[in-house]
Amino acid sequence: MTPFVDLAPAADRVVRLLDAITDDRLDAPTPCAETTVGNLLSHLLGLAEAFRGAAAKEPDPGPPPAVAPELDPHWRRLLPQRLDALAAAWRDPAAREGTARAGGVEMPAAVMALVALDELVLHAWDIARATGQVYDADQASVQACFAFVAPAVRPEGVPGLFGPPVPVPDDAPALDRLVGLSGRDPSWTPAAVGATR
């Protein structure tokens, strides 16, 4: 049985980053190759709704578009609402029973909750790095994501999920090791774009 980790702390940490994102930063690069801050916020809007629907066992609309849709102009209001609804939906024990579908993929519901958690933790790190903010991830979420990601990592990466892992010292903080496993460089900064990715 996959232990459940509440998504609320990770969702709350995403929300804490939003106030510092000024409109002039929406076109800034992120650690996700060829993805701007605005693209990533649009992705978060979509995934929050998709994973909430998965928890509620709603019909899956299918894979997300290859290119993130234009950022909803009301994202500052909508994203916190959707993240709150996402966390609340997965707190229902029935959400973690059986299977769940999101993005055209079906898997055990408890694993789907971990996928959602991993998306929140890693993309919060992406946004924080891209906008020059400190990201204080909660350790329960980081440890759960690390346990989820580590067995899936391959030297060539995992298409559609992670790039090739970036070497990180064994004694590095857990979040840095998670970031490295996911194909991101823990030392990434916007100034490094073009030099490393």
Coordinates of N, CA, C and O in Angstrom, one line a residue:
M1 N 0.8 -1.2 0.0 CA 0.0 0.0 0.0 C 0.9 1.2 0.0 O 1.8 1.4 0.8
T2 N 0.6 2.1 -0.9 CA 1.4 3.4 -1.0 C 0.9 4.3 0.1 O -0.3 4.7 0.1
P3 N 1.8 4.8 1.0 CA 1.3 5.7 2.0 C 0.9 7.0 1.4 O 1.4 7.5 0.5
F4 N -0.2 7.6 2.0 CA -0.7 8.9 1.5 C -0.1 10.0 2.1 O 0.1 10.0 3.3
V5 N 0.3 11.0 1.3 CA 0.9 12.2 1.8 C 0.0 13.3 1.4 O -0.3 13.5 0.2
D6 N -0.5 14.1 2.4 CA -1.4 15.2 2.1 C -0.8 16.2 1.1 O 0.3 16.6 1.2
L7 N -1.6 16.5 0.0 CA -1.1 17.4 -1.0 C -1.1 18.9 -0.6 O -0.5 19.8 -1.2
A8 N -1.8 19.2 0.5 CA -2.1 20.6 0.9 C -0.8 21.3 1.2 O -0.6 22.5 0.7
P9 N 0.2 20.8 1.9 CA 1.4 21.6 2.2 C 2.2 21.9 0.9 O 2.6 23.1 0.7
A10 N 2.2 21.0 -0.1 CA 2.9 21.3 -1.4 C 2.1 22.3 -2.2 O 2.6 23.2 -2.8
A11 N 0.7 22.2 -2.2 CA -0.1 23.1 -2.9 C 0.0 24.5 -2.3 O 0.1 25.5 -3.0
D12 N 0.0 24.6 -0.9 CA 0.2 25.9 -0.3 C 1.5 26.6 -0.6 O 1.5 27.8 -0.8
R13 N 2.5 25.8 -0.8 CA 3.8 26.4 -1.1 C 3.8 26.9 -2.5 O 4.5 27.9 -2.8
V14 N 3.1 26.3 -3.4 CA 2.9 26.9 -4.8 C 2.3 28.3 -4.6 O 2.7 29.3 -5.2
V15 N 1.2 28.3 -3.9 CA 0.4 29.5 -3.8 C 1.2 30.7 -3.2 O 1.1 31.8 -3.6
R16 N 2.1 30.3 -2.2 CA 3.0 31.3 -1.6 C 3.9 32.0 -2.6 O 4.3 33.2 -2.3
L17 N 4.2 31.3 -3.7 CA 5.1 31.9 -4.7 C 4.4 32.9 -5.6 O 5.1 33.7 -6.3
L18 N 3.1 32.8 -5.7 CA 2.4 33.6 -6.7 C 2.4 35.1 -6.6 O 2.5 35.8 -7.6
D19 N 2.3 35.6 -5.4 CA 2.3 37.1 -5.2 C 3.5 37.8 -5.7 O 3.4 38.9 -6.2
A20 N 4.6 37.1 -5.7 CA 5.9 37.7 -6.2 C 6.1 37.6 -7.7 O 7.1 38.1 -8.2
I21 N 5.2 37.0 -8.4 CA 5.3 36.8 -9.9 C 4.7 38.0 -10.5 O 3.4 38.1 -10.6
T22 N 5.5 38.9 -10.9 CA 5.0 40.1 -11.6 C 4.7 39.8 -13.1 O 5.3 38.8 -13.6
D23 N 3.9 40.6 -13.7 CA 3.5 40.3 -15.1 C 4.7 40.3 -16.0 O 4.8 39.5 -17.0
D24 N 5.8 41.1 -15.7 CA 6.9 41.1 -16.6 C 7.8 39.8 -16.5 O 8.7 39.6 -17.2
R25 N 7.5 39.0 -15.5 CA 8.2 37.7 -15.3 C 7.5 36.5 -16.1 O 8.1 35.4 -16.1
L26 N 6.4 36.7 -16.6 CA 5.6 35.6 -17.2 C 6.3 35.1 -18.5 O 6.1 33.9 -18.8
D27 N 7.1 35.9 -19.1 CA 7.9 35.4 -20.3 C 9.3 34.9 -19.9 O 10.0 34.5 -20.8
A28 N 9.6 34.9 -18.7 CA 11.0 34.5 -18.2 C 11.1 32.9 -18.4 O 10.2 32.2 -18.3
P29 N 12.3 32.5 -18.7 CA 12.6 31.1 -18.8 C 12.5 30.3 -17.4 O 12.6 31.0 -16.4
T30 N 12.3 29.0 -17.5 CA 12.2 28.2 -16.3 C 13.2 27.1 -16.5 O 13.7 26.8 -17.6
P31 N 13.5 26.3 -15.4 CA 14.3 25.1 -15.6 C 13.7 24.0 -16.6 O 14.5 23.1 -17.0
C32 N 12.5 24.1 -16.9 CA 11.8 23.2 -17.9 C 12.2 23.8 -19.2 O 11.7 24.9 -19.6
A33 N 12.9 23.0 -20.0 CA 13.4 23.5 -21.3 C 12.3 24.1 -22.2 O 11.2 23.5 -22.3
E34 N 12.5 25.3 -22.7 CA 11.6 25.9 -23.6 C 10.2 26.2 -23.0 O 9.2 26.2 -23.7
T35 N 10.2 26.4 -21.7 CA 8.9 26.7 -21.0 C 9.1 28.0 -20.2 O 10.0 28.1 -19.4
T36 N 8.2 28.9 -20.4 CA 8.2 30.1 -19.7 C 7.5 30.0 -18.4 O 6.8 29.0 -18.1
V37 N 7.6 31.0 -17.5 CA 6.8 31.1 -16.3 C 5.4 31.0 -16.6 O 4.6 30.3 -15.9
G38 N 4.9 31.8 -17.6 CA 3.5 31.8 -17.9 C 3.0 30.4 -18.4 O 1.9 29.9 -18.1
N39 N 3.9 29.7 -19.2 CA 3.5 28.4 -19.7 C 3.4 27.4 -18.5 O 2.5 26.6 -18.4
L40 N 4.3 27.6 -17.5 CA 4.3 26.7 -16.4 C 3.0 26.9 -15.5 O 2.4 26.0 -15.0
L41 N 2.7 28.2 -15.3 CA 1.4 28.5 -14.6 C 0.2 28.0 -15.3 O -0.7 27.4 -14.6
S42 N 0.2 28.0 -16.6 CA -0.9 27.5 -17.4 C -1.0 26.0 -17.2 O -2.1 25.4 -17.0
H43 N 0.2 25.3 -17.2 CA 0.3 23.9 -17.0 C -0.3 23.5 -15.6 O -1.0 22.6 -15.5
L44 N 0.1 24.3 -14.6 CA -0.4 24.0 -13.2 C -1.9 24.2 -13.1 O -2.6 23.4 -12.5
L45 N -2.4 25.2 -13.8 CA -3.9 25.3 -13.9 C -4.6 24.1 -14.4 O -5.6 23.6 -13.9
G46 N -4.0 23.6 -15.5 CA -4.6 22.4 -16.1 C -4.4 21.1 -15.3 O -5.3 20.3 -15.1
L47 N -3.2 20.9 -14.8 CA -2.9 19.7 -14.0 C -3.7 19.7 -12.7 O -4.1 18.6 -12.3
A48 N -3.9 20.8 -12.1 CA -4.7 20.9 -10.8 C -6.1 20.4 -11.1 O -6.6 19.6 -10.3
E49 N -6.7 20.8 -12.2 CA -8.0 20.4 -12.5 C -8.1 18.9 -12.9 O -8.9 18.2 -12.5
A50 N -7.1 18.5 -13.7 CA -7.0 17.1 -14.2 C -6.9 16.1 -13.0 O -7.6 15.1 -12.9
F51 N -6.0 16.4 -12.1 CA -5.7 15.5 -11.0 C -6.9 15.6 -9.9 O -7.1 14.6 -9.3
R52 N -7.5 16.7 -9.8 CA -8.7 16.8 -9.0 C -9.8 15.9 -9.6 O -10.5 15.1 -8.9
G53 N -10.0 16.0 -10.9 CA -10.9 15.1 -11.5 C -10.6 13.6 -11.4 O -11.5 12.8 -11.2
A54 N -9.3 13.3 -11.4 CA -8.9 11.9 -11.2 C -9.3 11.5 -9.8 O -9.7 10.3 -9.6
A55 N -9.1 12.3 -8.8 CA -9.5 11.9 -7.4 C -11.0 11.7 -7.3 O -11.4 10.8 -6.6
A56 N -11.7 12.5 -8.0 CA -13.2 12.4 -8.0 C -13.7 11.3 -8.9 O -15.0 11.1 -9.0
K57 N -12.8 10.6 -9.6 CA -13.2 9.6 -10.6 C -14.1 10.1 -11.7 O -15.0 9.4 -12.2
E58 N -13.8 11.4 -12.1 CA -14.6 11.9 -13.2 C -14.0 11.4 -14.5 O -12.8 11.0 -14.6
P59 N -14.8 11.5 -15.6 CA -14.2 11.1 -16.9 C -13.0 11.9 -17.3 O -12.9 13.1 -17.0
D60 N -12.0 11.2 -17.8 CA -10.7 11.9 -18.1 C -10.8 12.5 -19.5 O -11.2 11.8 -20.5
P61 N -10.6 13.8 -19.6 CA -10.7 14.5 -21.0 C -9.5 14.1 -21.9 O -9.6 14.4 -23.1
G62 N -8.5 13.3 -21.4 CA -7.5 12.8 -22.3 C -6.2 13.6 -22.1 O -6.1 14.5 -21.2
P63 N -5.2 13.3 -22.9 CA -3.9 14.0 -22.8 C -4.0 15.5 -22.9 O -4.8 16.0 -23.7
P64 N -3.1 16.2 -22.2 CA -3.1 17.6 -22.3 C -2.5 18.0 -23.7 O -1.8 17.2 -24.3
P65 N -2.8 19.3 -24.1 CA -2.2 19.7 -25.4 C -0.7 19.7 -25.4 O -0.1 19.9 -24.3
A66 N -0.1 19.5 -26.5 CA 1.4 19.5 -26.6 C 2.0 20.8 -26.2 O 3.1 20.9 -25.6
V67 N 1.3 21.9 -26.5 CA 1.7 23.2 -26.1 C 0.7 23.8 -25.1 O -0.5 23.7 -25.3
A68 N 1.2 24.3 -24.0 CA 0.4 24.8 -22.9 C -0.5 25.9 -23.5 O -0.1 26.8 -24.2
P69 N -1.8 25.9 -23.1 CA -2.7 27.0 -23.6 C -2.3 28.3 -23.1 O -1.6 28.4 -22.1
E70 N -2.8 29.4 -23.7 CA -2.5 30.7 -23.2 C -2.9 30.8 -21.8 O -4.0 30.3 -21.4
L71 N -2.1 31.5 -21.0 CA -2.4 31.7 -19.6 C -3.7 32.4 -19.4 O -3.9 33.5 -19.9
D72 N -4.6 31.8 -18.6 CA -5.9 32.5 -18.3 C -5.6 33.8 -17.5 O -4.8 33.8 -16.6
P73 N -6.2 34.9 -18.0 CA -5.9 36.2 -17.3 C -6.3 36.3 -15.9 O -5.8 37.1 -15.1
H74 N -7.1 35.3 -15.4 CA -7.6 35.3 -14.0 C -6.8 34.2 -13.2 O -7.2 33.8 -12.2
W75 N -5.6 33.9 -13.7 CA -4.8 32.9 -13.0 C -4.5 33.1 -11.6 O -4.4 32.2 -10.8
R76 N -4.3 34.4 -11.2 CA -4.0 34.7 -9.8 C -5.1 34.3 -8.8 O -4.9 33.9 -7.7
R77 N -6.4 34.3 -9.3 CA -7.5 33.9 -8.5 C -7.8 32.4 -8.7 O -8.0 31.7 -7.7
L78 N -7.7 31.9 -9.9 CA -8.0 30.5 -10.3 C -7.1 29.5 -9.7 O -7.5 28.4 -9.2
L79 N -5.8 29.8 -9.8 CA -4.8 28.8 -9.4 C -4.9 28.4 -7.9 O -4.9 27.2 -7.6
P80 N -4.9 29.4 -7.0 CA -5.1 29.0 -5.6 C -6.4 28.2 -5.4 O -6.4 27.2 -4.6
Q81 N -7.5 28.6 -6.1 CA -8.7 27.8 -5.9 C -8.6 26.4 -6.4 O -9.0 25.5 -5.7
R82 N -8.0 26.2 -7.5 CA -7.8 24.9 -8.1 C -6.9 24.0 -7.2 O -7.1 22.8 -7.1
L83 N -5.8 24.6 -6.7 CA -4.9 23.9 -5.9 C -5.5 23.4 -4.6 O -5.3 22.3 -4.1
D84 N -6.4 24.3 -4.0 CA -7.1 24.0 -2.8 C -8.1 22.8 -3.1 O -8.2 21.9 -2.3
A85 N -8.8 22.9 -4.2 CA -9.7 21.8 -4.5 C -9.0 20.5 -4.8 O -9.5 19.4 -4.5
L86 N -7.8 20.6 -5.4 CA -7.0 19.4 -5.7 C -6.6 18.7 -4.4 O -6.8 17.5 -4.2
A87 N -6.1 19.5 -3.4 CA -5.7 18.9 -2.2 C -6.9 18.3 -1.4 O -6.8 17.2 -0.9
A88 N -8.0 19.0 -1.4 CA -9.2 18.5 -0.7 C -9.7 17.2 -1.4 O -10.1 16.3 -0.6
A89 N -9.7 17.2 -2.7 CA -10.2 16.0 -3.4 C -9.4 14.7 -3.0 O -10.0 13.6 -2.8
W90 N -8.1 14.8 -2.9 CA -7.3 13.6 -2.5 C -7.3 13.3 -1.1 O -6.9 12.2 -0.7
R91 N -7.9 14.2 -0.2 CA -8.0 13.8 1.2 C -9.1 12.8 1.4 O -9.1 12.1 2.5
D92 N -10.0 12.7 0.5 CA -11.1 11.7 0.6 C -10.5 10.3 0.4 O -10.0 10.0 -0.6
P93 N -10.7 9.5 1.4 CA -10.1 8.1 1.3 C -10.6 7.4 0.0 O -9.9 6.6 -0.6
A94 N -11.8 7.7 -0.4 CA -12.3 7.0 -1.6 C -11.5 7.4 -2.9 O -11.5 6.6 -3.8
A95 N -10.9 8.5 -2.9 CA -10.1 9.0 -4.0 C -8.9 8.1 -4.2 O -8.5 7.9 -5.4
R96 N -8.4 7.5 -3.2 CA -7.2 6.7 -3.3 C -7.5 5.2 -3.5 O -6.6 4.4 -3.4
E97 N -8.8 4.8 -3.7 CA -9.2 3.4 -3.9 C -9.2 3.2 -5.4 O -9.6 4.0 -6.2
G98 N -8.9 1.9 -5.8 CA -9.0 1.5 -7.2 C -8.0 2.2 -8.1 O -6.9 2.4 -7.7
T99 N -8.5 2.6 -9.2 CA -7.6 3.3 -10.2 C -8.1 4.7 -10.4 O -9.2 5.0 -10.0
A100 N -7.3 5.5 -11.1 CA -7.7 6.8 -11.5 C -7.1 7.1 -12.8 O -6.0 6.6 -13.2
R101 N -7.7 8.0 -13.6 CA -7.2 8.4 -14.9 C -7.0 9.9 -14.9 O -7.9 10.7 -14.5
A102 N -5.9 10.3 -15.5 CA -5.6 11.7 -15.8 C -4.7 11.8 -17.0 O -3.7 11.0 -17.1
G103 N -4.9 12.7 -17.9 CA -4.0 12.9 -19.0 C -3.9 11.7 -19.9 O -2.9 11.5 -20.6
G104 N -5.0 10.9 -20.0 CA -5.0 9.7 -20.8 C -4.3 8.5 -20.2 O -4.0 7.5 -20.9
V105 N -3.9 8.6 -19.0 CA -3.1 7.5 -18.3 C -4.0 7.0 -17.1 O -4.5 7.8 -16.3
E106 N -4.0 5.7 -17.0 CA -4.7 5.1 -15.9 C -3.7 4.4 -15.0 O -2.8 3.7 -15.5
M107 N -3.8 4.5 -13.7 CA -2.9 3.9 -12.8 C -3.6 3.7 -11.4 O -4.7 4.3 -11.2
P108 N -3.0 3.0 -10.5 CA -3.6 2.9 -9.2 C -3.7 4.3 -8.6 O -2.9 5.2 -8.7
A109 N -4.9 4.5 -8.0 CA -5.2 5.9 -7.5 C -4.2 6.4 -6.6 O -3.8 7.6 -6.6
A110 N -3.7 5.6 -5.7 CA -2.7 6.0 -4.7 C -1.4 6.5 -5.4 O -0.7 7.4 -4.9
V111 N -1.0 5.9 -6.5 CA 0.1 6.3 -7.3 C -0.2 7.6 -8.0 O 0.7 8.5 -8.1
M112 N -1.4 7.7 -8.5 CA -1.8 9.0 -9.1 C -1.6 10.2 -8.2 O -1.2 11.2 -8.6
A113 N -2.0 10.0 -6.9 CA -1.8 11.0 -5.9 C -0.3 11.4 -5.8 O 0.0 12.6 -5.7
L114 N 0.6 10.4 -5.9 CA 2.0 10.8 -5.8 C 2.5 11.5 -7.0 O 3.3 12.4 -7.0
V115 N 1.9 11.2 -8.2 CA 2.3 11.9 -9.4 C 1.8 13.4 -9.3 O 2.6 14.3 -9.6
A116 N 0.7 13.6 -8.8 CA 0.2 15.0 -8.5 C 1.1 15.7 -7.6 O 1.5 16.9 -7.8
L117 N 1.5 15.0 -6.5 CA 2.4 15.6 -5.5 C 3.7 16.0 -6.1 O 4.2 17.1 -5.9
D118 N 4.3 15.1 -6.9 CA 5.5 15.3 -7.6 C 5.5 16.5 -8.5 O 6.4 17.3 -8.6
E119 N 4.4 16.6 -9.2 CA 4.2 17.8 -10.1 C 4.2 19.1 -9.3 O 4.8 20.1 -9.7
L120 N 3.5 19.1 -8.2 CA 3.5 20.3 -7.4 C 4.8 20.7 -6.8 O 5.3 21.8 -6.9
V121 N 5.6 19.7 -6.3 CA 6.9 20.0 -5.7 C 7.9 20.4 -6.7 O 8.5 21.5 -6.5
L122 N 8.0 19.7 -7.8 CA 9.0 20.1 -8.8 C 8.6 21.4 -9.5 O 9.5 22.2 -9.7
H123 N 7.4 21.6 -9.8 CA 7.0 22.8 -10.5 C 7.1 24.0 -9.6 O 7.4 25.2 -10.0
A124 N 6.9 23.8 -8.3 CA 7.1 24.9 -7.4 C 8.6 25.3 -7.4 O 8.9 26.5 -7.4
W125 N 9.4 24.3 -7.4 CA 10.9 24.6 -7.4 C 11.2 25.3 -8.7 O 12.0 26.3 -8.7
D126 N 10.6 24.9 -9.8 CA 10.9 25.5 -11.1 C 10.5 27.0 -11.1 O 11.2 27.9 -11.5
I127 N 9.3 27.3 -10.5 CA 8.8 28.7 -10.5 C 9.6 29.5 -9.6 O 10.0 30.7 -9.9
A128 N 10.0 29.0 -8.4 CA 10.8 29.7 -7.5 C 12.2 30.1 -8.1 O 12.6 31.2 -8.0
R129 N 12.8 29.1 -8.8 CA 14.1 29.4 -9.4 C 13.9 30.4 -10.5 O 14.8 31.3 -10.6
A130 N 12.9 30.3 -11.3 CA 12.7 31.2 -12.4 C 12.4 32.6 -12.0 O 12.7 33.6 -12.7
T131 N 11.9 32.8 -10.8 CA 11.4 34.1 -10.3 C 12.3 34.6 -9.1 O 11.9 35.6 -8.5
G132 N 13.4 33.9 -8.9 CA 14.3 34.4 -7.8 C 13.8 34.3 -6.4 O 14.1 35.1 -5.6
Q133 N 12.9 33.3 -6.1 CA 12.4 33.2 -4.8 C 13.0 31.9 -4.1 O 13.5 31.0 -4.7
V134 N 12.9 32.0 -2.8 CA 13.3 30.8 -2.0 C 12.1 29.8 -1.9 O 11.0 30.2 -1.7
Y135 N 12.4 28.6 -2.1 CA 11.4 27.5 -2.1 C 11.6 26.6 -0.9 O 12.7 25.9 -0.8
D136 N 10.8 26.7 0.1 CA 10.9 25.9 1.3 C 9.9 24.7 1.2 O 8.8 24.8 1.7
A137 N 10.4 23.7 0.6 CA 9.5 22.5 0.4 C 9.4 21.7 1.7 O 10.4 21.6 2.5
D138 N 8.2 21.2 2.0 CA 8.1 20.4 3.2 C 8.7 19.0 3.0 O 8.6 18.4 1.9
Q139 N 9.4 18.6 4.0 CA 10.2 17.3 3.9 C 9.3 16.1 3.6 O 9.8 15.2 3.0
A140 N 8.1 16.0 4.2 CA 7.3 14.8 3.9 C 7.0 14.7 2.4 O 7.1 13.6 1.9
S141 N 6.7 15.8 1.8 CA 6.4 15.8 0.4 C 7.7 15.4 -0.4 O 7.6 14.6 -1.4
V142 N 8.8 16.0 -0.1 CA 10.1 15.8 -0.8 C 10.4 14.3 -0.7 O 10.8 13.6 -1.6
Q143 N 10.3 13.7 0.5 CA 10.7 12.3 0.7 C 9.7 11.4 0.0 O 10.2 10.4 -0.6
A144 N 8.4 11.7 -0.1 CA 7.5 10.9 -0.8 C 7.8 11.0 -2.3 O 7.8 9.9 -3.0
C145 N 8.1 12.1 -2.8 CA 8.5 12.3 -4.2 C 9.7 11.6 -4.6 O 9.8 10.9 -5.6
F146 N 10.7 11.7 -3.7 CA 12.0 11.0 -3.9 C 11.8 9.5 -4.0 O 12.3 8.8 -4.9
A147 N 11.0 8.9 -3.1 CA 10.7 7.5 -3.1 C 9.9 7.1 -4.4 O 10.1 6.0 -4.9
F148 N 9.1 8.0 -4.9 CA 8.4 7.8 -6.2 C 9.3 7.9 -7.4 O 9.2 7.0 -8.3
V149 N 10.1 8.9 -7.4 CA 10.9 9.2 -8.6 C 12.1 8.2 -8.8 O 12.4 7.8 -9.9
A150 N 12.8 8.0 -7.7 CA 14.1 7.2 -7.7 C 14.0 5.9 -8.5 O 14.8 5.6 -9.3
P151 N 13.0 5.1 -8.2 CA 12.9 3.8 -9.0 C 12.6 4.0 -10.4 O 12.9 3.0 -11.2
A152 N 12.1 5.1 -10.9 CA 11.7 5.3 -12.3 C 12.8 5.9 -13.1 O 12.7 5.8 -14.3
V153 N 13.8 6.4 -12.5 CA 14.9 7.1 -13.2 C 15.6 6.2 -14.1 O 16.0 5.1 -13.7
R154 N 15.9 6.7 -15.3 CA 16.8 5.9 -16.3 C 17.9 6.9 -16.8 O 17.6 8.1 -16.8
P155 N 19.0 6.4 -17.1 CA 20.1 7.2 -17.6 C 19.7 8.2 -18.7 O 20.2 9.3 -18.8
E156 N 18.8 7.7 -19.6 CA 18.4 8.5 -20.8 C 17.2 9.4 -20.4 O 16.7 10.1 -21.3
G157 N 16.7 9.3 -19.2 CA 15.5 10.0 -18.8 C 14.3 9.2 -19.0 O 14.4 8.1 -19.5
V158 N 13.2 9.8 -18.7 CA 11.9 9.1 -18.9 C 11.0 10.0 -19.7 O 10.6 11.0 -19.3
P159 N 10.9 9.6 -21.0 CA 10.1 10.5 -21.9 C 8.8 11.0 -21.4 O 8.0 10.2 -20.9
G160 N 8.6 12.3 -21.5 CA 7.3 12.8 -21.0 C 7.3 13.1 -19.6 O 6.3 13.8 -19.1
L161 N 8.3 12.7 -18.8 CA 8.3 12.9 -17.4 C 9.5 13.6 -16.9 O 9.5 14.7 -16.3
F162 N 10.7 13.0 -17.1 CA 12.0 13.5 -16.6 C 13.1 13.5 -17.7 O 13.1 12.6 -18.5
G163 N 14.0 14.5 -17.6 CA 15.1 14.4 -18.5 C 16.2 13.5 -17.9 O 16.0 12.9 -16.8
P164 N 17.3 13.3 -18.5 CA 18.4 12.5 -17.9 C 18.8 13.1 -16.6 O 18.8 14.3 -16.4
P165 N 19.0 12.2 -15.6 CA 19.4 12.7 -14.3 C 20.6 13.6 -14.3 O 21.6 13.3 -15.0
V166 N 20.7 14.6 -13.4 CA 21.8 15.5 -13.3 C 22.5 15.0 -12.0 O 21.9 14.9 -10.9
P167 N 23.8 14.7 -12.1 CA 24.6 14.2 -10.9 C 24.5 15.2 -9.8 O 24.7 16.4 -10.0
V168 N 24.2 14.8 -8.6 CA 24.1 15.6 -7.4 C 24.8 14.8 -6.3 O 24.6 13.6 -6.1
P169 N 25.6 15.4 -5.4 CA 26.3 14.7 -4.4 C 25.3 14.0 -3.4 O 24.2 14.5 -3.2
D170 N 25.7 12.8 -3.0 CA 24.9 12.0 -2.1 C 24.5 12.7 -0.8 O 23.5 12.5 -0.2
D171 N 25.4 13.7 -0.4 CA 25.1 14.4 0.9 C 24.4 15.7 0.6 O 24.2 16.5 1.6
A172 N 23.9 16.0 -0.6 CA 23.2 17.2 -0.9 C 21.8 17.1 -0.2 O 21.3 16.0 0.1
P173 N 21.1 18.3 0.0 CA 19.8 18.2 0.6 C 18.9 17.4 -0.3 O 19.0 17.2 -1.5
A174 N 17.9 16.8 0.4 CA 16.9 15.9 -0.3 C 16.3 16.5 -1.5 O 16.1 15.9 -2.6
L175 N 15.9 17.8 -1.4 CA 15.2 18.5 -2.5 C 16.2 18.6 -3.7 O 15.8 18.4 -4.8
D176 N 17.5 18.9 -3.5 CA 18.4 19.0 -4.6 C 18.6 17.6 -5.2 O 18.7 17.5 -6.5
R177 N 18.6 16.6 -4.4 CA 18.7 15.2 -5.0 C 17.5 14.9 -5.8 O 17.6 14.2 -6.9
L178 N 16.3 15.2 -5.4 CA 15.1 15.0 -6.1 C 15.1 15.8 -7.4 O 14.8 15.2 -8.5
V179 N 15.5 17.0 -7.4 CA 15.6 17.9 -8.6 C 16.6 17.3 -9.6 O 16.3 17.2 -10.8
G180 N 17.7 16.8 -9.1 CA 18.7 16.2 -10.0 C 18.1 14.9 -10.6 O 18.3 14.7 -11.8
L181 N 17.4 14.1 -9.8 CA 16.9 12.9 -10.4 C 15.9 13.2 -11.5 O 15.7 12.4 -12.4
S182 N 15.2 14.3 -11.4 CA 14.1 14.7 -12.4 C 14.7 15.3 -13.6 O 14.0 15.7 -14.5
G183 N 16.0 15.4 -13.7 CA 16.7 16.0 -14.9 C 16.9 17.5 -14.8 O 17.2 18.1 -15.8
R184 N 16.8 18.0 -13.6 CA 17.0 19.5 -13.5 C 18.4 19.7 -12.7 O 18.8 18.9 -11.9
D185 N 19.0 20.8 -13.0 CA 20.2 21.1 -12.3 C 19.9 22.0 -11.1 O 19.3 23.1 -11.2
P186 N 20.2 21.5 -9.9 CA 19.9 22.3 -8.7 C 20.5 23.7 -8.7 O 20.0 24.5 -7.9
S187 N 21.6 23.9 -9.4 CA 22.2 25.2 -9.5 C 21.6 26.1 -10.6 O 22.2 27.2 -10.8
W188 N 20.6 25.7 -11.2 CA 20.0 26.5 -12.4 C 19.6 27.8 -11.9 O 19.0 28.0 -10.8
T189 N 19.9 28.8 -12.8 CA 19.4 30.2 -12.6 C 19.0 30.7 -14.0 O 19.4 30.1 -15.0
P190 N 18.1 31.7 -14.1 CA 17.7 32.2 -15.4 C 18.9 32.6 -16.2 O 18.9 32.5 -17.4
A191 N 20.0 33.1 -15.5 CA 21.2 33.6 -16.2 C 21.9 32.4 -16.9 O 22.7 32.6 -17.9
A192 N 21.6 31.2 -16.4 CA 22.3 30.0 -17.0 C 21.7 29.5 -18.3 O 22.2 28.6 -18.9
V193 N 20.5 30.0 -18.6 CA 19.8 29.6 -19.8 C 20.7 29.8 -21.0 O 21.3 30.8 -21.2
G194 N 20.8 28.7 -21.8 CA 21.7 28.8 -23.0 C 23.0 28.2 -22.7 O 23.7 27.6 -23.6
A195 N 23.5 28.3 -21.4 CA 24.8 27.8 -21.1 C 24.7 26.3 -20.7 O 25.6 25.5 -20.9
T196 N 23.5 25.9 -20.1 CA 23.4 24.6 -19.6 C 22.2 23.8 -20.2 O 22.2 22.6 -20.2
R197 N 21.2 24.5 -20.7 CA 20.0 23.7 -21.2 C 19.6 24.3 -22.5 O 19.6 25.4 -22.8

